[in-house]
GROMACS .gro file of C-alpha atoms in nm:
model
  420
    1MET     CA    1   0.000   0.000   0.000
    2LYS     CA    2   0.108   0.354  -0.062
    3ARG     CA    3   0.206   0.438   0.291
    4LEU     CA    4   0.269   0.799   0.201
    5LEU     CA    5  -0.104   0.843   0.147
    6ALA     CA    6  -0.173   0.762   0.504
    7ARG     CA    7   0.121   0.953   0.650
    8ILE     CA    8  -0.053   1.276   0.570
    9ALA     CA    9  -0.361   1.156   0.763
   10VAL     CA   10  -0.574   1.188   0.457
   11ARG     CA   11  -0.880   1.058   0.628
   12SER     CA   12  -0.899   1.324   0.900
   13THR     CA   13  -1.206   1.414   1.099
   14ALA     CA   14  -1.357   1.757   1.154
   15ALA     CA   15  -1.132   1.825   1.453
   16VAL     CA   16  -0.828   1.779   1.235
   17PHE     CA   17  -0.976   2.006   0.968
   18ARG     CA   18  -0.980   2.285   1.225
   19LEU     CA   19  -0.620   2.217   1.322
   20ALA     CA   20  -0.511   2.222   0.961
   21ILE     CA   21  -0.658   2.567   0.915
   22ALA     CA   22  -0.444   2.692   1.206
   23GLY     CA   23  -0.144   2.673   0.974
   24LEU     CA   24  -0.263   2.936   0.726
   25LEU     CA   25  -0.010   3.067   0.479
   26ALA     CA   26   0.012   3.444   0.466
   27VAL     CA   27   0.017   3.533   0.095
   28SER     CA   28  -0.041   3.881  -0.047
   29PRO     CA   29  -0.322   3.927  -0.304
   30ALA     CA   30  -0.064   4.008  -0.572
   31SER     CA   31   0.133   3.692  -0.497
   32ALA     CA   32  -0.184   3.484  -0.493
   33ALA     CA   33  -0.283   3.621  -0.834
   34LYS     CA   34   0.059   3.535  -0.973
   35ILE     CA   35   0.034   3.181  -0.833
   36ASP     CA   36  -0.312   3.148  -0.986
   37ASP     CA   37  -0.174   3.247  -1.325
   38GLN     CA   38   0.097   2.983  -1.288
   39PHE     CA   39  -0.165   2.729  -1.184
   40GLN     CA   40  -0.382   2.797  -1.487
   41ALA     CA   41  -0.079   2.764  -1.714
   42TRP     CA   42   0.010   2.436  -1.542
   43LEU     CA   43  -0.342   2.305  -1.598
   44ALA     CA   44  -0.336   2.392  -1.966
   45LYS     CA   45   0.019   2.297  -2.061
   46ASP     CA   46   0.109   2.021  -1.817
   47LEU     CA   47  -0.194   1.846  -1.668
   48TRP     CA   48  -0.436   1.858  -1.962
   49PRO     CA   49  -0.208   1.672  -2.209
   50GLU     CA   50  -0.166   1.386  -1.962
   51ALA     CA   51  -0.536   1.381  -1.873
   52LYS     CA   52  -0.627   1.373  -2.243
   53ALA     CA   53  -0.386   1.085  -2.303
   54LYS     CA   54  -0.560   0.896  -2.023
   55GLY     CA   55  -0.901   0.933  -2.187
   56ILE     CA   56  -1.035   1.237  -2.000
   57SER     CA   57  -1.261   1.450  -2.217
   58ARG     CA   58  -1.225   1.823  -2.246
   59THR     CA   59  -1.577   1.858  -2.107
   60THR     CA   60  -1.488   1.669  -1.788
   61PHE     CA   61  -1.158   1.852  -1.748
   62ASP     CA   62  -1.309   2.197  -1.789
   63ALA     CA   63  -1.598   2.117  -1.552
   64ALA     CA   64  -1.353   1.993  -1.289
   65PHE     CA   65  -1.151   2.315  -1.285
   66SER     CA   66  -1.417   2.572  -1.364
   67GLY     CA   67  -1.373   2.850  -1.109
   68VAL     CA   68  -1.096   2.658  -0.926
   69SER     CA   69  -0.791   2.846  -0.797
   70PRO     CA   70  -0.515   2.721  -0.565
   71ASN     CA   71  -0.627   2.715  -0.203
   72LEU     CA   72  -0.323   2.860  -0.029
   73LYS     CA   73  -0.475   2.796   0.314
   74LEU     CA   74  -0.416   2.421   0.283
   75PRO     CA   75  -0.130   2.272   0.486
   76ASP     CA   76   0.188   2.114   0.350
   77LEU     CA   77   0.229   2.347   0.053
   78VAL     CA   78   0.556   2.472  -0.094
   79LEU     CA   79   0.508   2.803  -0.271
   80PRO     CA   80   0.706   2.878  -0.588
   81GLY     CA   81   1.066   2.966  -0.502
   82GLU     CA   82   1.049   2.816  -0.153
   83LYS     CA   83   1.204   2.497  -0.018
   84PRO     CA   84   1.018   2.229   0.182
   85LYS     CA   85   1.051   2.266   0.559
   86THR     CA   86   0.951   2.049   0.852
   87PRO     CA   87   0.648   2.223   1.007
   88LYS     CA   88   0.717   2.361   1.352
   89LYS     CA   89   0.384   2.248   1.491
   90GLN     CA   90   0.206   1.916   1.450
   91HIS     CA   91  -0.136   1.967   1.291
   92GLN     CA   92  -0.222   1.597   1.262
   93ALA     CA   93  -0.379   1.452   1.575
   94GLU     CA   94  -0.253   1.105   1.481
   95PHE     CA   95   0.104   1.219   1.549
   96GLY     CA   96   0.060   1.432   1.857
   97SER     CA   97   0.073   1.319   2.220
   98PRO     CA   98  -0.047   0.955   2.201
   99GLY     CA   99  -0.281   0.967   2.498
  100ASN     CA  100  -0.470   1.265   2.357
  101TYR     CA  101  -0.587   1.056   2.065
  102PHE     CA  102  -0.797   0.840   2.296
  103ALA     CA  103  -1.010   1.110   2.453
  104GLU     CA  104  -1.317   0.935   2.586
  105LYS     CA  105  -1.547   1.187   2.421
  106THR     CA  106  -1.421   1.079   2.078
  107LEU     CA  107  -1.370   0.712   2.151
  108GLY     CA  108  -1.701   0.680   2.332
  109ALA     CA  109  -1.888   0.840   2.043
  110VAL     CA  110  -1.739   0.588   1.801
  111THR     CA  111  -1.807   0.286   2.020
  112ALA     CA  112  -2.158   0.384   2.128
  113GLY     CA  113  -2.247   0.480   1.772
  114GLY     CA  114  -2.093   0.159   1.647
  115ARG     CA  115  -2.302  -0.056   1.879
  116THR     CA  116  -2.619   0.121   1.769
  117ARG     CA  117  -2.534   0.068   1.404
  118ALA     CA  118  -2.426  -0.289   1.465
  119GLY     CA  119  -2.784  -0.371   1.549
  120ALA     CA  120  -2.934  -0.166   1.269
  121ASN     CA  121  -2.701  -0.321   1.010
  122ALA     CA  122  -2.664  -0.670   1.154
  123LYS     CA  123  -2.763  -0.854   0.837
  124THR     CA  124  -2.533  -0.646   0.617
  125LEU     CA  125  -2.240  -0.683   0.858
  126ALA     CA  126  -2.288  -1.059   0.878
  127ALA     CA  127  -2.284  -1.081   0.499
  128ILE     CA  128  -1.971  -0.866   0.484
  129GLU     CA  129  -1.791  -1.079   0.742
  130LYS     CA  130  -1.888  -1.395   0.556
  131ARG     CA  131  -1.759  -1.259   0.226
  132PHE     CA  132  -1.450  -1.068   0.341
  133GLY     CA  133  -1.363  -1.219   0.681
  134VAL     CA  134  -1.343  -0.879   0.851
  135PRO     CA  135  -1.537  -0.849   1.181
  136GLY     CA  136  -1.821  -0.600   1.189
  137GLY     CA  137  -1.672  -0.416   1.484
  138VAL     CA  138  -1.358  -0.330   1.286
  139VAL     CA  139  -1.557  -0.200   0.990
  140LEU     CA  140  -1.784   0.004   1.217
  141ALA     CA  141  -1.492   0.155   1.408
  142ILE     CA  142  -1.332   0.275   1.086
  143TRP     CA  143  -1.663   0.415   0.960
  144GLY     CA  144  -1.714   0.599   1.286
  145ARG     CA  145  -1.361   0.735   1.307
  146GLU     CA  146  -1.341   0.844   0.945
  147SER     CA  147  -1.668   1.028   0.899
  148GLY     CA  148  -1.876   0.999   1.215
  149PHE     CA  149  -2.080   0.725   1.044
  150GLY     CA  150  -2.133   0.951   0.745
  151ALA     CA  151  -2.235   1.260   0.943
  152ALA     CA  152  -1.914   1.459   0.887
  153LYS     CA  153  -1.943   1.725   0.620
  154MET     CA  154  -1.676   1.742   0.353
  155PRO     CA  155  -1.591   2.113   0.345
  156TYR     CA  156  -1.372   2.129   0.034
  157ASP     CA  157  -1.403   2.098  -0.341
  158ALA     CA  158  -1.198   1.787  -0.416
  159PHE     CA  159  -1.056   1.926  -0.739
  160GLU     CA  160  -0.951   2.245  -0.562
  161VAL     CA  161  -0.768   2.040  -0.299
  162LEU     CA  162  -0.616   1.784  -0.532
  163GLY     CA  163  -0.529   2.046  -0.791
  164THR     CA  164  -0.364   2.271  -0.534
  165LYS     CA  165  -0.163   1.987  -0.387
  166ALA     CA  166  -0.064   1.841  -0.723
  167PHE     CA  167   0.069   2.186  -0.811
  168LEU     CA  168   0.219   2.300  -0.479
  169ALA     CA  169   0.236   2.020  -0.221
  170THR     CA  170   0.546   1.849  -0.088
  171ARG     CA  171   0.418   1.528  -0.253
  172LYS     CA  172   0.320   1.660  -0.593
  173ASP     CA  173   0.357   1.330  -0.780
  174MET     CA  174   0.130   1.143  -0.540
  175PHE     CA  175  -0.141   1.409  -0.556
  176ARG     CA  176  -0.112   1.432  -0.933
  177LYS     CA  177  -0.196   1.062  -0.951
  178GLU     CA  178  -0.494   1.119  -0.720
  179LEU     CA  179  -0.609   1.418  -0.925
  180LEU     CA  180  -0.604   1.215  -1.246
  181ALA     CA  181  -0.791   0.935  -1.070
  182GLY     CA  182  -1.055   1.186  -0.958
  183LEU     CA  183  -1.098   1.300  -1.316
  184GLU     CA  184  -1.136   0.937  -1.421
  185MET     CA  185  -1.412   0.889  -1.162
  186VAL     CA  186  -1.613   1.174  -1.311
  187GLU     CA  187  -1.533   1.076  -1.670
  188ARG     CA  188  -1.664   0.724  -1.612
  189GLY     CA  189  -1.981   0.849  -1.445
  190LEU     CA  190  -1.891   0.691  -1.111
  191VAL     CA  191  -1.964   1.017  -0.931
  192SER     CA  192  -2.101   1.355  -1.034
  193ARG     CA  193  -1.883   1.664  -1.039
  194LYS     CA  194  -2.092   1.826  -0.767
  195ASP     CA  195  -2.042   1.530  -0.532
  196MET     CA  196  -1.663   1.561  -0.548
  197ARG     CA  197  -1.637   1.706  -0.197
  198SER     CA  198  -1.342   1.612   0.022
  199SER     CA  199  -1.133   1.657   0.333
  200TRP     CA  200  -0.840   1.900   0.336
  201ALA     CA  201  -0.627   1.629   0.178
  202GLY     CA  202  -0.867   1.509  -0.090
  203ALA     CA  203  -1.030   1.211   0.082
  204LEU     CA  204  -1.383   1.126  -0.034
  205GLY     CA  205  -1.707   0.987   0.102
  206GLN     CA  206  -1.795   0.801   0.418
  207PRO     CA  207  -1.486   0.574   0.417
  208GLN     CA  208  -1.262   0.873   0.331
  209PHE     CA  209  -1.101   0.710   0.029
  210LEU     CA  210  -0.858   0.889  -0.196
  211PRO     CA  211  -0.961   0.858  -0.562
  212THR     CA  212  -0.717   0.574  -0.638
  213SER     CA  213  -0.854   0.383  -0.339
  214PHE     CA  214  -1.207   0.435  -0.465
  215LEU     CA  215  -1.117   0.297  -0.807
  216GLN     CA  216  -0.940  -0.003  -0.656
  217HIS     CA  217  -1.158  -0.090  -0.357
  218ALA     CA  218  -1.508   0.055  -0.374
  219VAL     CA  219  -1.774  -0.218  -0.380
  220ASP     CA  220  -2.136  -0.228  -0.493
  221PHE     CA  221  -2.280  -0.429  -0.204
  222ASP     CA  222  -2.642  -0.318  -0.219
  223GLY     CA  223  -2.682  -0.444  -0.575
  224ASP     CA  224  -2.794  -0.121  -0.740
  225GLY     CA  225  -2.522  -0.133  -1.004
  226ARG     CA  226  -2.284   0.132  -0.866
  227ALA     CA  227  -2.041   0.162  -0.578
  228ASP     CA  228  -2.171   0.455  -0.375
  229ILE     CA  229  -1.950   0.549  -0.078
  230TRP     CA  230  -2.141   0.875  -0.034
  231LYS     CA  231  -2.495   0.759   0.039
  232SER     CA  232  -2.503   0.379   0.061
  233THR     CA  233  -2.426   0.222   0.399
  234PRO     CA  234  -2.381  -0.133   0.257
  235ASP     CA  235  -2.142  -0.005  -0.010
  236THR     CA  236  -1.949   0.200   0.245
  237LEU     CA  237  -1.906  -0.088   0.489
  238ALA     CA  238  -1.818  -0.344   0.224
  239SER     CA  239  -1.570  -0.106   0.062
  240ILE     CA  240  -1.389  -0.064   0.394
  241ALA     CA  241  -1.371  -0.442   0.437
  242ASN     CA  242  -1.254  -0.490   0.079
  243TYR     CA  243  -0.977  -0.236   0.137
  244LEU     CA  244  -0.853  -0.426   0.441
  245VAL     CA  245  -0.863  -0.761   0.263
  246HIS     CA  246  -0.662  -0.619  -0.025
  247TYR     CA  247  -0.385  -0.526   0.217
  248GLY     CA  248  -0.373  -0.864   0.386
  249TRP     CA  249  -0.638  -0.895   0.656
  250VAL     CA  250  -0.604  -1.245   0.807
  251LYS     CA  251  -0.942  -1.400   0.877
  252GLY     CA  252  -0.971  -1.549   1.225
  253ARG     CA  253  -0.692  -1.349   1.385
  254ASP     CA  254  -0.734  -1.066   1.633
  255TRP     CA  255  -0.566  -0.726   1.589
  256GLY     CA  256  -0.374  -0.748   1.917
  257PHE     CA  257  -0.378  -0.762   2.298
  258GLU     CA  258  -0.288  -0.517   2.572
  259VAL     CA  259   0.002  -0.657   2.775
  260SER     CA  260   0.231  -0.592   3.068
  261VAL     CA  261   0.598  -0.568   2.972
  262PRO     CA  262   0.846  -0.636   3.255
  263ASP     CA  263   1.136  -0.398   3.309
  264ASN     CA  264   1.389  -0.654   3.188
  265VAL     CA  265   1.232  -0.660   2.840
  266THR     CA  266   1.357  -0.359   2.645
  267CYS     CA  267   1.111  -0.137   2.467
  268ALA     CA  268   1.364  -0.127   2.181
  269LEU     CA  269   1.226  -0.465   2.067
  270GLU     CA  270   0.927  -0.285   1.918
  271GLY     CA  271   0.839  -0.308   1.550
  272PRO     CA  272   0.692  -0.522   1.272
  273ASP     CA  273   1.041  -0.639   1.174
  274GLN     CA  274   1.113  -0.789   1.517
  275GLY     CA  275   0.833  -1.040   1.544
  276LYS     CA  276   0.829  -1.357   1.752
  277ARG     CA  277   0.574  -1.624   1.820
  278ILE     CA  278   0.340  -1.490   2.084
  279SER     CA  279   0.431  -1.786   2.301
  280ASP     CA  280   0.794  -1.667   2.287
  281TRP     CA  281   0.693  -1.321   2.401
  282ALA     CA  282   0.506  -1.487   2.687
  283ALA     CA  283   0.816  -1.687   2.775
  284MET     CA  284   1.003  -1.356   2.815
  285GLY     CA  285   0.755  -1.257   3.086
  286ILE     CA  286   0.510  -1.052   2.880
  287THR     CA  287   0.159  -1.122   3.003
  288ARG     CA  288  -0.185  -1.030   2.881
  289VAL     CA  289  -0.356  -0.776   3.107
  290GLY     CA  290  -0.635  -0.915   3.318
  291GLY     CA  291  -0.455  -1.246   3.368
  292ARG     CA  292  -0.610  -1.427   3.072
  293PRO     CA  293  -0.384  -1.639   2.854
  294PHE     CA  294  -0.335  -1.563   2.489
  295PRO     CA  295  -0.575  -1.765   2.271
  296ALA     CA  296  -0.419  -2.093   2.159
  297ASN     CA  297  -0.434  -2.011   1.789
  298GLU     CA  298  -0.270  -1.672   1.851
  299SER     CA  299  -0.004  -1.814   2.082
  300ARG     CA  300   0.131  -2.030   1.801
  301ALA     CA  301   0.145  -1.737   1.555
  302ASP     CA  302   0.367  -1.433   1.520
  303GLY     CA  303   0.313  -1.120   1.722
  304PHE     CA  304   0.492  -0.787   1.753
  305LEU     CA  305   0.565  -0.555   2.044
  306MET     CA  306   0.395  -0.217   2.004
  307MET     CA  307   0.440   0.067   2.254
  308PRO     CA  308   0.307   0.388   2.098
  309ALA     CA  309   0.415   0.605   2.392
  310GLY     CA  310   0.714   0.394   2.489
  311ARG     CA  311   0.720   0.336   2.863
  312ASN     CA  312   0.481   0.631   2.905
  313GLY     CA  313   0.169   0.438   2.811
  314PRO     CA  314   0.002   0.101   2.753
  315ALA     CA  315   0.188  -0.176   2.570
  316PHE     CA  316   0.056  -0.429   2.321
  317ILE     CA  317   0.139  -0.748   2.139
  318VAL     CA  318  -0.016  -0.697   1.798
  319THR     CA  319  -0.076  -0.929   1.504
  320PRO     CA  320  -0.029  -0.871   1.130
  321ASN     CA  321  -0.387  -0.742   1.122
  322PHE     CA  322  -0.275  -0.440   1.324
  323TYR     CA  323  -0.045  -0.343   1.041
  324VAL     CA  324  -0.328  -0.390   0.794
  325LEU     CA  325  -0.521  -0.131   0.993
  326LYS     CA  326  -0.219   0.097   0.959
  327GLU     CA  327  -0.256   0.072   0.583
  328TYR     CA  328  -0.574   0.273   0.629
  329ASN     CA  329  -0.381   0.548   0.806
  330GLU     CA  330  -0.008   0.521   0.871
  331SER     CA  331  -0.026   0.583   1.244
  332ASP     CA  332   0.013   0.345   1.536
  333VAL     CA  333  -0.242   0.530   1.746
  334TYR     CA  334  -0.493   0.531   1.461
  335ALA     CA  335  -0.467   0.154   1.420
  336LEU     CA  336  -0.485   0.113   1.798
  337PHE     CA  337  -0.794   0.335   1.812
  338ILE     CA  338  -0.964   0.117   1.552
  339GLY     CA  339  -0.867  -0.213   1.716
  340HIS     CA  340  -0.961  -0.096   2.065
  341GLY     CA  341  -1.278   0.065   1.934
  342ALA     CA  342  -1.377  -0.257   1.760
  343ASP     CA  343  -1.328  -0.449   2.086
  344ARG     CA  344  -1.549  -0.201   2.271
  345ILE     CA  345  -1.818  -0.214   2.004
  346ALA     CA  346  -1.824  -0.593   2.036
  347SER     CA  347  -1.777  -0.631   2.412
  348GLY     CA  348  -1.856  -0.308   2.593
  349ASP     CA  349  -1.666   0.003   2.697
  350LYS     CA  350  -1.363  -0.134   2.877
  351ARG     CA  351  -1.076   0.110   2.887
  352PHE     CA  352  -0.704   0.039   2.861
  353ALA     CA  353  -0.554  -0.110   3.176
  354GLY     CA  354  -0.236   0.094   3.135
  355ALA     CA  355  -0.242   0.470   3.182
  356TRP     CA  356  -0.120   0.723   2.929
  357GLY     CA  357   0.153   0.910   3.112
  358LYS     CA  358   0.254   1.269   3.060
  359VAL     CA  359   0.496   1.331   2.775
  360ASP     CA  360   0.698   1.642   2.697
  361GLY     CA  361   0.525   1.890   2.469
  362LEU     CA  362   0.766   1.898   2.177
  363TYR     CA  363   0.730   2.071   1.846
  364ARG     CA  364   0.738   1.854   1.537
  365SER     CA  365   1.052   2.044   1.436
  366ASP     CA  366   1.214   1.946   1.770
  367VAL     CA  367   1.150   1.578   1.698
  368ALA     CA  368   1.293   1.619   1.347
  369ASP     CA  369   1.610   1.774   1.493
  370MET     CA  370   1.641   1.481   1.733
  371GLN     CA  371   1.591   1.234   1.449
  372ARG     CA  372   1.868   1.397   1.247
  373GLY     CA  373   2.096   1.367   1.548
  374LEU     CA  374   2.019   0.997   1.585
  375GLU     CA  375   2.078   0.947   1.213
  376LYS     CA  376   2.426   1.097   1.250
  377LEU     CA  377   2.493   0.831   1.513
  378GLY     CA  378   2.393   0.558   1.267
  379TYR     CA  379   2.035   0.496   1.378
  380ASP     CA  380   1.754   0.421   1.134
  381VAL     CA  381   1.471   0.644   1.255
  382GLY     CA  382   1.256   0.600   0.946
  383GLY     CA  383   1.330   0.951   0.820
  384ALA     CA  384   1.365   1.288   0.993
  385ASP     CA  385   1.001   1.389   0.947
  386GLY     CA  386   0.922   1.490   1.303
  387LEU     CA  387   0.687   1.193   1.348
  388PRO     CA  388   0.793   0.951   1.626
  389GLY     CA  389   0.719   0.615   1.465
  390PHE     CA  390   0.840   0.279   1.591
  391LYS     CA  391   1.187   0.316   1.433
  392THR     CA  392   1.236   0.645   1.611
  393ARG     CA  393   1.100   0.514   1.940
  394ARG     CA  394   1.321   0.207   1.953
  395SER     CA  395   1.625   0.408   1.840
  396ILE     CA  396   1.567   0.642   2.133
  397GLY     CA  397   1.544   0.345   2.369
  398ASP     CA  398   1.864   0.189   2.239
  399TRP     CA  399   2.050   0.520   2.263
  400GLN     CA  400   1.918   0.581   2.616
  401ALA     CA  401   2.027   0.236   2.735
  402LYS     CA  402   2.376   0.273   2.583
  403ASN     CA  403   2.417   0.610   2.752
  404GLY     CA  404   2.320   0.500   3.102
  405ARG     CA  405   1.969   0.641   3.090
  406SER     CA  406   1.640   0.476   3.166
  407ALA     CA  407   1.502   0.354   2.834
  408THR     CA  408   1.164   0.518   2.774
  409CYS     CA  409   1.154   0.481   2.393
  410PHE     CA  410   0.983   0.814   2.345
  411PRO     CA  411   1.105   1.165   2.260
  412ASP     CA  412   1.163   1.405   2.546
  413LYS     CA  413   1.341   1.735   2.592
  414SER     CA  414   1.657   1.576   2.732
  415VAL     CA  415   1.702   1.354   2.426
  416VAL     CA  416   1.632   1.646   2.192
  417GLU     CA  417   1.895   1.859   2.363
  418ALA     CA  418   2.149   1.576   2.365
  419MET     CA  419   2.112   1.539   1.987
  420ARG     CA  420   2.170   1.908   1.911
   0.00000   0.00000   0.00000
């Protein structure tokens, strides 16, 4: 899967929309007019020839961009003559303080709403699980998180967003592909021009699919002859399940289990490339919270240590299905939210046993500086992007242990200063 798509948190909720707007770019009217002129020239001389070669009609192309100018208020843009920079602040909730992502107001709304809709859509969910092997709770949790079960309004014109980002974003090539896919959707009559409304990053409909994901994964499950992720609940739910199956969902396996990790087991063992049989993790002293054993079928299979806040929060042994959930949005806390939310939808609102501890309030640019320092020491942090993924977390833990510090496996001010 194109992990870059998810890294930008393309399927953000309304709260994230508001955060994105906090990063407005101050551009003078004269500069904006000049950029618009450049944009129109780019449409005519660069994008149109490729769109035409791909079978897009002039009528569709002109309708898509009629009245569209670059939206310079969108985040992650690089204006002409500027160089990309790591943003100082973190506008994506998925990559902020881990504990904040699990606010009970948000999580409770998803789980309570999911249980209500589980009953209302029981027959559809059973048919989806039979066909795709994905539990209803997982599908419902994604639906709830992505669009509030379809209630979230899409505030942007998708062609304005995709056009702006294909012209000015840090990932122009990726957005150009999405823009061409959006044109294909309209050209083929899969969606009307007026229904091309999106998030601030171009995600569409109730599952918050980018256009390429729609073309690859949208399913007609209600039998009306078209895949409708805007108004059809069966199509929306089945499309989510189909997406997960495409990226490797393993039928019959859980997503993961909250665990207790003893002090003698280093948090630097985290990551999908350091898997062991779950029985081997248990032999190291890792136990499932609540005292229950791991299910027999899971114990014989591979699992992976996952500690999204390092030693500052709950720990988990996750299965390959956890990393399938990350294909929906490249964030550990997002995948954890969905897995935990699915459990609560199925079994009631039981909270994590481990507490989310306080973490230092660092800027994204601070984390990027720290990552560059670790890279100079030979660590693989997964890129100096200011996002503390598992490679960064375990690198911190290894460095801390080698330098006589308590291994927390999470960024803090002392590590940032040591790397400068």
